[in-house]
PDB file of C-alpha atoms in Angstrom:
ATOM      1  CA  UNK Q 666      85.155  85.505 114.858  1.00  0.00           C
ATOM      2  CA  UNK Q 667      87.032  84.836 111.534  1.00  0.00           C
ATOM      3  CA  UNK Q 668      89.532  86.883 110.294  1.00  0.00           C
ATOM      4  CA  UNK Q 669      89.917  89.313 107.345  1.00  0.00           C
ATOM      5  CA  UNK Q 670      91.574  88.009 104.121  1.00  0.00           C
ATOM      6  CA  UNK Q 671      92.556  89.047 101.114  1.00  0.00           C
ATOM      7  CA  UNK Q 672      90.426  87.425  98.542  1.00  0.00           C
ATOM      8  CA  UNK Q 673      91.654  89.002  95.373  1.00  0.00           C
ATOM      9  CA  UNK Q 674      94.946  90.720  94.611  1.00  0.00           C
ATOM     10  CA  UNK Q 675      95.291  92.657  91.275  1.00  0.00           C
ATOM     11  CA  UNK Q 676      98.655  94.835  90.173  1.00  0.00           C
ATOM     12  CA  UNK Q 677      99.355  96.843  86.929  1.00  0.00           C
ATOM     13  CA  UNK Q 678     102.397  97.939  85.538  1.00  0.00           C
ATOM     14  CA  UNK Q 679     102.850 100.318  83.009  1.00  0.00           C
ATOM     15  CA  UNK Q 680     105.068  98.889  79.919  1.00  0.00           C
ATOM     16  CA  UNK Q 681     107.209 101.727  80.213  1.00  0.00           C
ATOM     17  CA  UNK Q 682     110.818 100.871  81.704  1.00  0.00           C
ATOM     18  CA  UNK Q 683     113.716 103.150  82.327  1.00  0.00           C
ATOM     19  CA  UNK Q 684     117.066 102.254  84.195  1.00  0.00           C
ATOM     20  CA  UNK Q 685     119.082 103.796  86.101  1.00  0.00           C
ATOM     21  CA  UNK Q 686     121.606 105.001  84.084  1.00  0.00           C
ATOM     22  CA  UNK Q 687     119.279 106.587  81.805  1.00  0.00           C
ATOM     23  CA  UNK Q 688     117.700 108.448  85.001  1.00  0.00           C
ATOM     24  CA  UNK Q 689     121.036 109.988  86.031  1.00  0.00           C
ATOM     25  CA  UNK Q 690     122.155 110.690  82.028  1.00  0.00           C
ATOM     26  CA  UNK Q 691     119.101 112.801  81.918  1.00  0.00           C
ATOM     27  CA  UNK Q 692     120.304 114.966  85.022  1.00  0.00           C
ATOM     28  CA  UNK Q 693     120.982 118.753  83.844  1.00  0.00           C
ATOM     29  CA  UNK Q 694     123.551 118.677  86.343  1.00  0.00           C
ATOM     30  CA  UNK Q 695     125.869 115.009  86.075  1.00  0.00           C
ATOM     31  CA  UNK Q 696     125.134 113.097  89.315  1.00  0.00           C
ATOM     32  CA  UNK Q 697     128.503 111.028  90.052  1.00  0.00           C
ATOM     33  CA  UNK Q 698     126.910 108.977  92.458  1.00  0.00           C
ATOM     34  CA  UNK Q 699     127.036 104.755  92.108  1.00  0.00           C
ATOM     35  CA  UNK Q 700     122.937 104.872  92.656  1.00  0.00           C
ATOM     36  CA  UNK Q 701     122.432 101.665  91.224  1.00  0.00           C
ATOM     37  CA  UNK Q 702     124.718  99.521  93.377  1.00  0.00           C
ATOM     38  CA  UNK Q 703     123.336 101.884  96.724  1.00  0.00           C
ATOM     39  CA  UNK Q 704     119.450 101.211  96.180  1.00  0.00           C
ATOM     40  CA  UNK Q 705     119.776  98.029  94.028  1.00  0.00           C
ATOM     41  CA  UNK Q 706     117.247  99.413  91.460  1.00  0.00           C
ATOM     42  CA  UNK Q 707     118.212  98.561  87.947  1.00  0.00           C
ATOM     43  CA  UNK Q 708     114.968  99.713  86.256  1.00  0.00           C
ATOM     44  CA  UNK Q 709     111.450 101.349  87.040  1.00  0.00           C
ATOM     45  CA  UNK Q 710     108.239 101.275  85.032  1.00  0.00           C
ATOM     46  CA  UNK Q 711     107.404 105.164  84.686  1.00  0.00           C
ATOM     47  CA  UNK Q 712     104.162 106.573  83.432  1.00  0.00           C
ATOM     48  CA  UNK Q 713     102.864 109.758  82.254  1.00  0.00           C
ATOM     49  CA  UNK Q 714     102.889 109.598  78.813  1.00  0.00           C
ATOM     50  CA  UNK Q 715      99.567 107.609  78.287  1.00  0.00           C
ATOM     51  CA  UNK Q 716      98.628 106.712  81.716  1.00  0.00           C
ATOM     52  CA  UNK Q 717      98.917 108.403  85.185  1.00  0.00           C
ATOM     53  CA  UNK Q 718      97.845 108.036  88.474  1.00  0.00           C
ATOM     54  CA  UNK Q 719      93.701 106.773  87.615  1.00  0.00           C
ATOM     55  CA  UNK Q 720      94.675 104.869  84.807  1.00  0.00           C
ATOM     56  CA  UNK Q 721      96.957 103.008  86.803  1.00  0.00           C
ATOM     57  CA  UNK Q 722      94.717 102.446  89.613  1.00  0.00           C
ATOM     58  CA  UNK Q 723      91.862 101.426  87.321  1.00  0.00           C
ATOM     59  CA  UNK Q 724      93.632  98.673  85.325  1.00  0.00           C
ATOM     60  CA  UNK Q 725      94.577  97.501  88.543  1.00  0.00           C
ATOM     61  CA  UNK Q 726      90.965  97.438  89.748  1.00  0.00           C
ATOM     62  CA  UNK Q 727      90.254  95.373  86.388  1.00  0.00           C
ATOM     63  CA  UNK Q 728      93.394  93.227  87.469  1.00  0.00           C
ATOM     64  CA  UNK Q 729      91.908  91.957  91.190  1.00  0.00           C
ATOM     65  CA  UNK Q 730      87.939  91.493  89.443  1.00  0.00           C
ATOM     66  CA  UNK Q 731      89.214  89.435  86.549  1.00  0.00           C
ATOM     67  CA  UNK Q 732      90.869  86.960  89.210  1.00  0.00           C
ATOM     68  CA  UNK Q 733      88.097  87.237  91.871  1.00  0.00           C
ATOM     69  CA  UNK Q 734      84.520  85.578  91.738  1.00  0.00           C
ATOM     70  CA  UNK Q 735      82.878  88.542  93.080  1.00  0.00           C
ATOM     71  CA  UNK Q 736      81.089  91.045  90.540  1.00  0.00           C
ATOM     72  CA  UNK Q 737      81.030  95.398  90.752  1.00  0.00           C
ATOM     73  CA  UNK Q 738      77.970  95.020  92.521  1.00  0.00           C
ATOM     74  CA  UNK Q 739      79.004  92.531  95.535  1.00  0.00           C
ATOM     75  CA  UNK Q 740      81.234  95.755  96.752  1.00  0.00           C
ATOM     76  CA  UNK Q 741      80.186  97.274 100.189  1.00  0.00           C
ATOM     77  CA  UNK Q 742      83.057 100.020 100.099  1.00  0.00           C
ATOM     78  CA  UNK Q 743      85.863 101.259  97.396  1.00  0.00           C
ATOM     79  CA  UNK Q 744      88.809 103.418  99.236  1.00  0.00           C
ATOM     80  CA  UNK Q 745      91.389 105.110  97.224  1.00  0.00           C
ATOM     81  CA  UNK Q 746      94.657 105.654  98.594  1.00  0.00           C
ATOM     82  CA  UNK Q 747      96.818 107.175  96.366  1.00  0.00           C
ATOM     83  CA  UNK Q 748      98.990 110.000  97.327  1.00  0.00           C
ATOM     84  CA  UNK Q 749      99.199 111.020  93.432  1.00  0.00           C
ATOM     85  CA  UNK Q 750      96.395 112.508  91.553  1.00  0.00           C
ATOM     86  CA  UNK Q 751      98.002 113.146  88.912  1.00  0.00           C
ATOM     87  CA  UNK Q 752      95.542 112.474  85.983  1.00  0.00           C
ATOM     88  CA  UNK Q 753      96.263 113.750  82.807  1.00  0.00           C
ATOM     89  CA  UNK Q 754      98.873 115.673  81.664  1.00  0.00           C
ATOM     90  CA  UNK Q 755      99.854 118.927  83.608  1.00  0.00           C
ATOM     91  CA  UNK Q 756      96.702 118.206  86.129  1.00  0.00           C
ATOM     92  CA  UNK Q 757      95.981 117.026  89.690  1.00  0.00           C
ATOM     93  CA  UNK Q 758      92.674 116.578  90.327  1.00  0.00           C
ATOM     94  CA  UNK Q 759      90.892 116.616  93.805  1.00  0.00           C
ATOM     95  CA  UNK Q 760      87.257 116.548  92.960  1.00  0.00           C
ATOM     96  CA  UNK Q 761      85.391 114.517  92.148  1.00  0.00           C
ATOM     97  CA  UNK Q 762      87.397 111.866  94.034  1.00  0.00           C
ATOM     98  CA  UNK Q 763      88.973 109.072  92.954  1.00  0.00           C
ATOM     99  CA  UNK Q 764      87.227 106.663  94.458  1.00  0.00           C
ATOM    100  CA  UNK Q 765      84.076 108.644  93.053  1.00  0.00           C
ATOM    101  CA  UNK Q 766      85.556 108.182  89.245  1.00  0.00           C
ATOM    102  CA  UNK Q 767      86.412 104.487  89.910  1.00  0.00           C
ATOM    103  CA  UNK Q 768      83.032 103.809  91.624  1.00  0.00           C
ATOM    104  CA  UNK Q 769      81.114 105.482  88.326  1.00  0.00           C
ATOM    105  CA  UNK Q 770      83.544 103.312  85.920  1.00  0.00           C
ATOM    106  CA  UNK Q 771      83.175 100.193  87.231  1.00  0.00           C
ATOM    107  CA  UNK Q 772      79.407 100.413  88.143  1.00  0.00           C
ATOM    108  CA  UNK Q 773      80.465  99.924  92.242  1.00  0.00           C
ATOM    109  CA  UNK Q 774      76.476 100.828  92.953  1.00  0.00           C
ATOM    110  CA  UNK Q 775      76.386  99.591  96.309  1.00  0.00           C
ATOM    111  CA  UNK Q 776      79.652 100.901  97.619  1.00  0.00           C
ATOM    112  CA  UNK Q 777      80.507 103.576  99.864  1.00  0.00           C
ATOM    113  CA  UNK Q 778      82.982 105.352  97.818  1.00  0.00           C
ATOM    114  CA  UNK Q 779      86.027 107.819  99.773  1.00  0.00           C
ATOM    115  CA  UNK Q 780      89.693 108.310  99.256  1.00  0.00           C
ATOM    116  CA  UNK Q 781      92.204 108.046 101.968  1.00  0.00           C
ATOM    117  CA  UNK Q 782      95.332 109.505 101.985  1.00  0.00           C
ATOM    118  CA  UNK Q 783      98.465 108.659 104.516  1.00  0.00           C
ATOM    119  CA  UNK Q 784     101.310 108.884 102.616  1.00  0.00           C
ATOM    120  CA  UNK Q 785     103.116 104.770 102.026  1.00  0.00           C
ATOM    121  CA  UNK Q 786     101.106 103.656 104.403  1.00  0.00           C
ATOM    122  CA  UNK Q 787      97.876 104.245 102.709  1.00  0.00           C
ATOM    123  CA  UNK Q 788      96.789 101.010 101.900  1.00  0.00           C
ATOM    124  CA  UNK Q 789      97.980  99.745 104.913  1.00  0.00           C
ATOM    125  CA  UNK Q 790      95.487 102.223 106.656  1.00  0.00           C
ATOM    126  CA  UNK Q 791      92.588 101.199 104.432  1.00  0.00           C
ATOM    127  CA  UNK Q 792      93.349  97.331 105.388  1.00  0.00           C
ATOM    128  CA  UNK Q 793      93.082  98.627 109.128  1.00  0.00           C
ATOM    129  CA  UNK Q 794      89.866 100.424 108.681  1.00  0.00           C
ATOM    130  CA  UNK Q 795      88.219  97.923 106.358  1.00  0.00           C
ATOM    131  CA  UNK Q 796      89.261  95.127 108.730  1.00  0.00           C
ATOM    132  CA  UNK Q 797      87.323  96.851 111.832  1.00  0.00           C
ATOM    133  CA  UNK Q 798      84.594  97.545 108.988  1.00  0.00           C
ATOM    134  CA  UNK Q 799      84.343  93.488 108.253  1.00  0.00           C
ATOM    135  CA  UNK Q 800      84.419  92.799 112.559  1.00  0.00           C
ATOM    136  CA  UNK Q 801      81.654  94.323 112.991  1.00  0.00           C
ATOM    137  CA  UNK Q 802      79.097  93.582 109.872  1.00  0.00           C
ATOM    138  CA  UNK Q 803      78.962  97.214 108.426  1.00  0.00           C
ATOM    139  CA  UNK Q 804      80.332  95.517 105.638  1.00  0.00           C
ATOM    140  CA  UNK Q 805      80.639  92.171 103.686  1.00  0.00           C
ATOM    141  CA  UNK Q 806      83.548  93.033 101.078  1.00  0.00           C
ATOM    142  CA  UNK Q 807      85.787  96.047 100.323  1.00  0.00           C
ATOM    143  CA  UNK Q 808      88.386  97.272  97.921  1.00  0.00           C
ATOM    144  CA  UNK Q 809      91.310  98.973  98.012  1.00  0.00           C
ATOM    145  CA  UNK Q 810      92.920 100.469  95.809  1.00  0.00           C
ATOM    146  CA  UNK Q 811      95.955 102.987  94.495  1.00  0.00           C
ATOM    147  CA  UNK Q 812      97.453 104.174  91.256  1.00  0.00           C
ATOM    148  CA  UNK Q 813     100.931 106.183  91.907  1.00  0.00           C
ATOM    149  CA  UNK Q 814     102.226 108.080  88.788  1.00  0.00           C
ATOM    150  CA  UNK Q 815     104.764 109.542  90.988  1.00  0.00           C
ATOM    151  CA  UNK Q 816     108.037 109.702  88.468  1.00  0.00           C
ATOM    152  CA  UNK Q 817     106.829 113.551  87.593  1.00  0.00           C
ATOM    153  CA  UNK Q 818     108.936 113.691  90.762  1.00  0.00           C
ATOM    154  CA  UNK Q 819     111.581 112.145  89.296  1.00  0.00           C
ATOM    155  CA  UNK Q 820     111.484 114.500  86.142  1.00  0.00           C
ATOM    156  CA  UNK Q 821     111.855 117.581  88.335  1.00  0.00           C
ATOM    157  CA  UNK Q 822     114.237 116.008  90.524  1.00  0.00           C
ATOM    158  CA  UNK Q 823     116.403 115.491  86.978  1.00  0.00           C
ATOM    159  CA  UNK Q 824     116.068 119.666  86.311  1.00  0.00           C
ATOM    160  CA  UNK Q 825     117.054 120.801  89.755  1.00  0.00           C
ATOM    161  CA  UNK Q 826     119.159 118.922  91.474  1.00  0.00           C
ATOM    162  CA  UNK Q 827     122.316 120.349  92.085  1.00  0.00           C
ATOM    163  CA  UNK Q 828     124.851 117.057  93.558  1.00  0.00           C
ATOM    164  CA  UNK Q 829     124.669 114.094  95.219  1.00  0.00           C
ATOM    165  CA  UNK Q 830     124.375 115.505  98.243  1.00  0.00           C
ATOM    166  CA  UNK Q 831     120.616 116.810  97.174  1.00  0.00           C
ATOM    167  CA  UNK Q 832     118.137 116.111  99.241  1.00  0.00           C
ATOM    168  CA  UNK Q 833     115.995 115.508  96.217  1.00  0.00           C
ATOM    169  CA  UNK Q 834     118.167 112.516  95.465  1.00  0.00           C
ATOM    170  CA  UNK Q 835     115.209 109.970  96.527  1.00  0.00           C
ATOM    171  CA  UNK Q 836     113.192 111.121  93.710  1.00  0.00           C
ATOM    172  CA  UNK Q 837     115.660 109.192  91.180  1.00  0.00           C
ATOM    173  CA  UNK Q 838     114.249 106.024  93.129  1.00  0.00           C
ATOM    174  CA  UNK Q 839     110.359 106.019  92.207  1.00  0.00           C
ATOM    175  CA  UNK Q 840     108.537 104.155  90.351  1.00  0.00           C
ATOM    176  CA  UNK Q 841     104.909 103.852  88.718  1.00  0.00           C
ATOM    177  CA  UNK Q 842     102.426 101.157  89.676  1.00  0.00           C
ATOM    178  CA  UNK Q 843      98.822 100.628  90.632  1.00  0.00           C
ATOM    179  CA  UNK Q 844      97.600  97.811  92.990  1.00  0.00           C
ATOM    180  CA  UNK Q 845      94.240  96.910  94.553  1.00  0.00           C
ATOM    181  CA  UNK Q 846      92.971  94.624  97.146  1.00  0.00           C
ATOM    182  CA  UNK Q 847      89.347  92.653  97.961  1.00  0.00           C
ATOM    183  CA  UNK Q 848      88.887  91.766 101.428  1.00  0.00           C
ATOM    184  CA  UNK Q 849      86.557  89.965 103.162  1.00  0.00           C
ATOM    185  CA  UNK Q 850      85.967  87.764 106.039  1.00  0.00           C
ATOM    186  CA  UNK Q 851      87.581  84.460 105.854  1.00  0.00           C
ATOM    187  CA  UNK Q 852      86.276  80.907 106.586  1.00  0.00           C
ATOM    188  CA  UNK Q 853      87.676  80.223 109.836  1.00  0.00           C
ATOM    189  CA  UNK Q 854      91.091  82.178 112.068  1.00  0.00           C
ATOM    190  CA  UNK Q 855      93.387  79.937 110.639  1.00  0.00           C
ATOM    191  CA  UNK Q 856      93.434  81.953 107.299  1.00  0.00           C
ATOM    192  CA  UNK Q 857      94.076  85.926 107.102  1.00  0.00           C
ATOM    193  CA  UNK Q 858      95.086  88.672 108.962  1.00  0.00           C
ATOM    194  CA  UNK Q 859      96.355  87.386 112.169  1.00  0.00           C
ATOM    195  CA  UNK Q 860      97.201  90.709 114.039  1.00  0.00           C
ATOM    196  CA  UNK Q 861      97.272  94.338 112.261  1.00  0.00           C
ATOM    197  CA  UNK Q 862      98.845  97.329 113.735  1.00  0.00           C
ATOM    198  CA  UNK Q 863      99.583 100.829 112.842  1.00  0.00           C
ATOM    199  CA  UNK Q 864     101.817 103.379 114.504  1.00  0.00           C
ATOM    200  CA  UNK Q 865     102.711 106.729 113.443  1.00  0.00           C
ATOM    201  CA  UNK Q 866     105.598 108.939 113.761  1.00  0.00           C
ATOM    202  CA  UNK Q 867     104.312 112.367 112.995  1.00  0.00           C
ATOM    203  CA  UNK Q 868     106.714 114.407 114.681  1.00  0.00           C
ATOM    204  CA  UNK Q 869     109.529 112.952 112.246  1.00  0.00           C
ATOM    205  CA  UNK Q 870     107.504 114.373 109.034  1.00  0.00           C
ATOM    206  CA  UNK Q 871     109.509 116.856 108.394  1.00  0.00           C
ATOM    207  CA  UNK Q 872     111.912 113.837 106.946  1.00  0.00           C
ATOM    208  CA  UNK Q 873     110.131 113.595 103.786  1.00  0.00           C
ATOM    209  CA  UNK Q 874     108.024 116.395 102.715  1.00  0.00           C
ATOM    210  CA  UNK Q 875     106.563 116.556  98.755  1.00  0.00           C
ATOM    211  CA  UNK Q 876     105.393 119.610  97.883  1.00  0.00           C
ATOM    212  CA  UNK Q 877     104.787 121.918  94.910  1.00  0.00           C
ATOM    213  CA  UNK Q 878     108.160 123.317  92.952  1.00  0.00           C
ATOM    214  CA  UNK Q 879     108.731 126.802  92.881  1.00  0.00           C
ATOM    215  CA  UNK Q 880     110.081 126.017  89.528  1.00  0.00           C
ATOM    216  CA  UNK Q 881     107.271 124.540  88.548  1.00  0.00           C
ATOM    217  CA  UNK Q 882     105.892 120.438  89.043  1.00  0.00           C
ATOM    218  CA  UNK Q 883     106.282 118.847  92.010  1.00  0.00           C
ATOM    219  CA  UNK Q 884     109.254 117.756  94.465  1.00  0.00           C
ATOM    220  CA  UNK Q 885     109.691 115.523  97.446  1.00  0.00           C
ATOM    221  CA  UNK Q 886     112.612 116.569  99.681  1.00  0.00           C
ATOM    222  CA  UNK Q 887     113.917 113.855 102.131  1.00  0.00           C
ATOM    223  CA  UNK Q 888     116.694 113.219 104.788  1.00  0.00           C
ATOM    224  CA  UNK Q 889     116.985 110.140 104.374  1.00  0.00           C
ATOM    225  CA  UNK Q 890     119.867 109.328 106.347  1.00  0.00           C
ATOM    226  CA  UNK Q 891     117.620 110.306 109.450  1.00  0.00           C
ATOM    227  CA  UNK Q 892     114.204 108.669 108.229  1.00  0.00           C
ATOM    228  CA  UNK Q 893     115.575 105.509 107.535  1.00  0.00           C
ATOM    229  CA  UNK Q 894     117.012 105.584 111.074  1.00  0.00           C
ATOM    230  CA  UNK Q 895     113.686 106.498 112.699  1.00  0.00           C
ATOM    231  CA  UNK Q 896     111.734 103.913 110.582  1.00  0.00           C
ATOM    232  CA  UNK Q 897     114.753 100.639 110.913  1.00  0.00           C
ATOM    233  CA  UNK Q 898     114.569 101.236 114.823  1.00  0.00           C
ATOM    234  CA  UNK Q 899     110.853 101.890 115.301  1.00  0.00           C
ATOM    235  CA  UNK Q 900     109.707  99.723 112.567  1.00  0.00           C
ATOM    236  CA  UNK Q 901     111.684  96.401 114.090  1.00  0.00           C
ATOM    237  CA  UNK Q 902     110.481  97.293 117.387  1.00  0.00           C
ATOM    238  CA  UNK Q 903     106.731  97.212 116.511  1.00  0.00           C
ATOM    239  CA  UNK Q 904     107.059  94.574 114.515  1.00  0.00           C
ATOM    240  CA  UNK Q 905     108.744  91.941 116.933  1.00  0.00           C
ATOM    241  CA  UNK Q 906     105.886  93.430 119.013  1.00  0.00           C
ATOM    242  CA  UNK Q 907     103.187  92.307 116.696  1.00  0.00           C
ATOM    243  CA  UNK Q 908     104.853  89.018 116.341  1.00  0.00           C
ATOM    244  CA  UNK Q 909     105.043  88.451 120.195  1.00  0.00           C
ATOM    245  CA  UNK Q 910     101.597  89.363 120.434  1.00  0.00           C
ATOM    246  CA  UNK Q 911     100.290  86.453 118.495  1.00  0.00           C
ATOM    247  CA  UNK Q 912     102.459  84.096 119.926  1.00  0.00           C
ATOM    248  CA  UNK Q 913     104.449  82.804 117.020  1.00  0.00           C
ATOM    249  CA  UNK Q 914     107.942  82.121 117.632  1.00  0.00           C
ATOM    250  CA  UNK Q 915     110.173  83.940 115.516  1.00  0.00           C
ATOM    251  CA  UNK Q 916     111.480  81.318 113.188  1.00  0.00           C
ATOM    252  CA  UNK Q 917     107.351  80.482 112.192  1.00  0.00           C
ATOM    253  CA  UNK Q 918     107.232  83.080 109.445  1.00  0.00           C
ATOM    254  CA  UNK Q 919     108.340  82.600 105.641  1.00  0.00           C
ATOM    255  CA  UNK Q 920     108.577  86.112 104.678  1.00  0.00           C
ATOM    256  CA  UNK Q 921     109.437  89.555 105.232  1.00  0.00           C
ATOM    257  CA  UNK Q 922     107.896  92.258 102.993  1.00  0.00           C
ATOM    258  CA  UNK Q 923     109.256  95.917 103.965  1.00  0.00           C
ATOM    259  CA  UNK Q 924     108.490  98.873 101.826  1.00  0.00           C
ATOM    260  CA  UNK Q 925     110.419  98.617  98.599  1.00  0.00           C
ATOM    261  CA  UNK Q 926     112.482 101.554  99.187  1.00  0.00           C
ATOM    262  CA  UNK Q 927     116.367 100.715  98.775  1.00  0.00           C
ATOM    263  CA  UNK Q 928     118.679  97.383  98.956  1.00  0.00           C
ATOM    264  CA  UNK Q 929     120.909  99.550 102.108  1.00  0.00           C
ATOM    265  CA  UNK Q 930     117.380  99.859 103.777  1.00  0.00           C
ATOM    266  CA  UNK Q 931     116.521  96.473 103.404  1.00  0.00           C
ATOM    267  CA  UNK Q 932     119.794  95.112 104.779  1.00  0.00           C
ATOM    268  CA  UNK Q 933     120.053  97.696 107.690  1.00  0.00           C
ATOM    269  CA  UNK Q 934     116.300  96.723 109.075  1.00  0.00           C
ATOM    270  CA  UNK Q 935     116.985  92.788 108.687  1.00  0.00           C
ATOM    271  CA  UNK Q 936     120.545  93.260 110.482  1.00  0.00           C
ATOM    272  CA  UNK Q 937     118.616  95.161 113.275  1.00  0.00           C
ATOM    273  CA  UNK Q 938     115.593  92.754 113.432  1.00  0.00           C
ATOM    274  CA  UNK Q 939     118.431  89.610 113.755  1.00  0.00           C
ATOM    275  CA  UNK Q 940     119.767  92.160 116.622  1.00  0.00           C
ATOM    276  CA  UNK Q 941     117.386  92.254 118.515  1.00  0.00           C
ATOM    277  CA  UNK Q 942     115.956  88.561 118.096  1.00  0.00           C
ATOM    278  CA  UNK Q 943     119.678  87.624 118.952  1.00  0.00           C
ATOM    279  CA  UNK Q 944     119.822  85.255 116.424  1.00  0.00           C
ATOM    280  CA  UNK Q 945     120.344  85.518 112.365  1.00  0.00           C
ATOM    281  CA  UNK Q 946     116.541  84.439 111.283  1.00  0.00           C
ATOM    282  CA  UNK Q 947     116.440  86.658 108.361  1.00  0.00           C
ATOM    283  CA  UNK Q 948     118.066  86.308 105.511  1.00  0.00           C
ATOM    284  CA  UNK Q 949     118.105  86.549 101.392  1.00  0.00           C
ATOM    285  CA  UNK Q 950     116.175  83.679 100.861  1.00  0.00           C
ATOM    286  CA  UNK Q 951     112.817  85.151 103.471  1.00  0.00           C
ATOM    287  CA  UNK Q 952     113.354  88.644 102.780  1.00  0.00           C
ATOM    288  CA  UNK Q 953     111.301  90.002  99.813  1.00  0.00           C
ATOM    289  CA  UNK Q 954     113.470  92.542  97.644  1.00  0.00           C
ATOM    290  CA  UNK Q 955     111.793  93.529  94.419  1.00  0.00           C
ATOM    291  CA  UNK Q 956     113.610  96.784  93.654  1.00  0.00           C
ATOM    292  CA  UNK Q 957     115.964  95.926  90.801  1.00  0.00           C
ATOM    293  CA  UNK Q 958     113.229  96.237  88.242  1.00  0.00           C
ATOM    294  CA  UNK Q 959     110.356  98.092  90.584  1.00  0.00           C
ATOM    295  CA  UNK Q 960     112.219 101.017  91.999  1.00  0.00           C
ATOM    296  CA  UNK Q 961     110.006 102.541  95.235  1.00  0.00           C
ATOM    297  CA  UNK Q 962     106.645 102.811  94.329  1.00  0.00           C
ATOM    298  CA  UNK Q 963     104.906 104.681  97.140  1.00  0.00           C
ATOM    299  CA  UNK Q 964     101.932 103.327  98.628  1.00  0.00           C
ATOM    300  CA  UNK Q 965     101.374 100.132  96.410  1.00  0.00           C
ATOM    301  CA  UNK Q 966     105.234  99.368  97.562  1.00  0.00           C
ATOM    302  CA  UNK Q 967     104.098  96.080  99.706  1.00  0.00           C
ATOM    303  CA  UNK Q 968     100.898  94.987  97.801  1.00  0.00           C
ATOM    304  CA  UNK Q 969     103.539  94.936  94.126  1.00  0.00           C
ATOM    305  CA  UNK Q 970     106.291  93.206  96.143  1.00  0.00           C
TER     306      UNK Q 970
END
């Protein structure tokens, strides 16, 4: 059996970039906090004026095709898996889907079409599902696919938030992006996906809830002193796991990609990695950090980095 690979990858930005300093001028209430130098973002692309959450999923659609050799119509299966659907202005839209939209726009004929929503991990979760898809011949090729106009968070967050202290704080870290995927089976198991696995958390949730405003848009509320605890500790556990599992020795790998979500984050789950490996094997130069001009953005976090 041969293993899944990617075959095309396609990302869009939107042109639109704001930094930091900007984010926190535009606080009603000042924000003395040194956010910059804590998350390492300098700048974020942010959309909504011309293009939201489809938009950015669709020009990254166009993105992958224009690089792979496969046409609309050699797609088995489209999954969406955006936690935004924010559309137009002043609008979240549910139904039709957005894999429905997509499939209709780009002429996907032949494809299954569904959306799939699990917060950042989303794509992740479609890579799973499509992968077990691929193993056993339901399908030949897939895409996947998300567009996250999520700075409306950000834009409330700049309203209400009331100090540093906020728990809304991790709203002035977002950014916009789309990114899709087109997997397939590769050529032999020396290429691809050599192990995938997925583990949830759900009883720490409550961590990072987003949720409508009473005040009106939408707001994500996190601890993030206590998520970023749960996920460094759990997420270097699984993964040194994963790597055991396939038999590579630790020093065999030339990158780590995390979600984007802060430069402390980063550095905390590489020191506890190095920990538990008893040895130093990551480092700046094998661990991807793409936040200064990128900011957090959601579920396309690993596929932009």
């Amino acid at each position: 059996m041969t293993n899944t690979i990617i075959e095309s990858l396609g990302v869009y930005l939107p042109p639109r970039s704001i930094t930091t300093t900007e984010i926190l001028q535009d606080c009603t209430t000042q924000i003395r906090f040194p956010l910059e130098k804590i998350s390492g973002i300098k700048t974020r692309r942010m959309a909504g004026q011309e293009e939201f959450s489809l938009d950015l999923a669709q020009k990254a659609i166009e993105n992958c095709l224009e690089k792979s050799k496969y046409q609309p119509t050699d797609i088995d299966l489209l999954i969406c898996c955006n936690i935004s659907r924010y559309d137009s202005p002043d609008r979240v839209s549910f139904e039709p889907s957005t894999s429905i939209k997509l499939r209709k726009h780009f002429g996907f004929d032949n494809a299954i079409a569904f959306d799939l929503t699990n917060a950042c991990a989303g794509m992740f979760t479609g890579i799973h599902l499509v992968d077990n898809l691929l193993n056993t011949g339901a399908i030949r090729r897939a895409i996947i696919v998300s567009g996250e106009y999520i700075t409306h968070l950000t834009q409330t967050a700049q309203r209400e938030m009331e100090s540093f202290m906020d728990d809304r704080l991790a709203c002035l870290t977002l950014g916009d992006a789309g990114a899709a995927l087109l997997l397939e089976k590769g050529p032999n198991q020396e290429t691809g996906f050599q192990k995938i696995d997925l583990r949830t958390f759900g009883r720490y949730s409550p961590y990072c809830i987003a949720k409508a405003s009473p005040q009106g848009g939408w707001i994500m509320h996190t601890d993030s002193v206590n998520m970023t605890d749960v996920a460094i500790k759990s997420g270097a556990k699984n993964a040194l796991a994963v790597l055991e599992s396939t038999g590579w020795p630790p020093d065999q790998f030339q990158h780590l990609i995390m979600h984007q979500t802060s430069r402390m984050t980063l550095n905390s789950a590489r020191k506890e990695i190095n920990h538990l490996l008893k040895e130093n094997i990551l480092h700046d130069g094998n661990t991807i950090n793409n936040l200064e001009h990128r900011g957090n953005t959601a579920s396309t976090s690993h596929t932009v980095a």
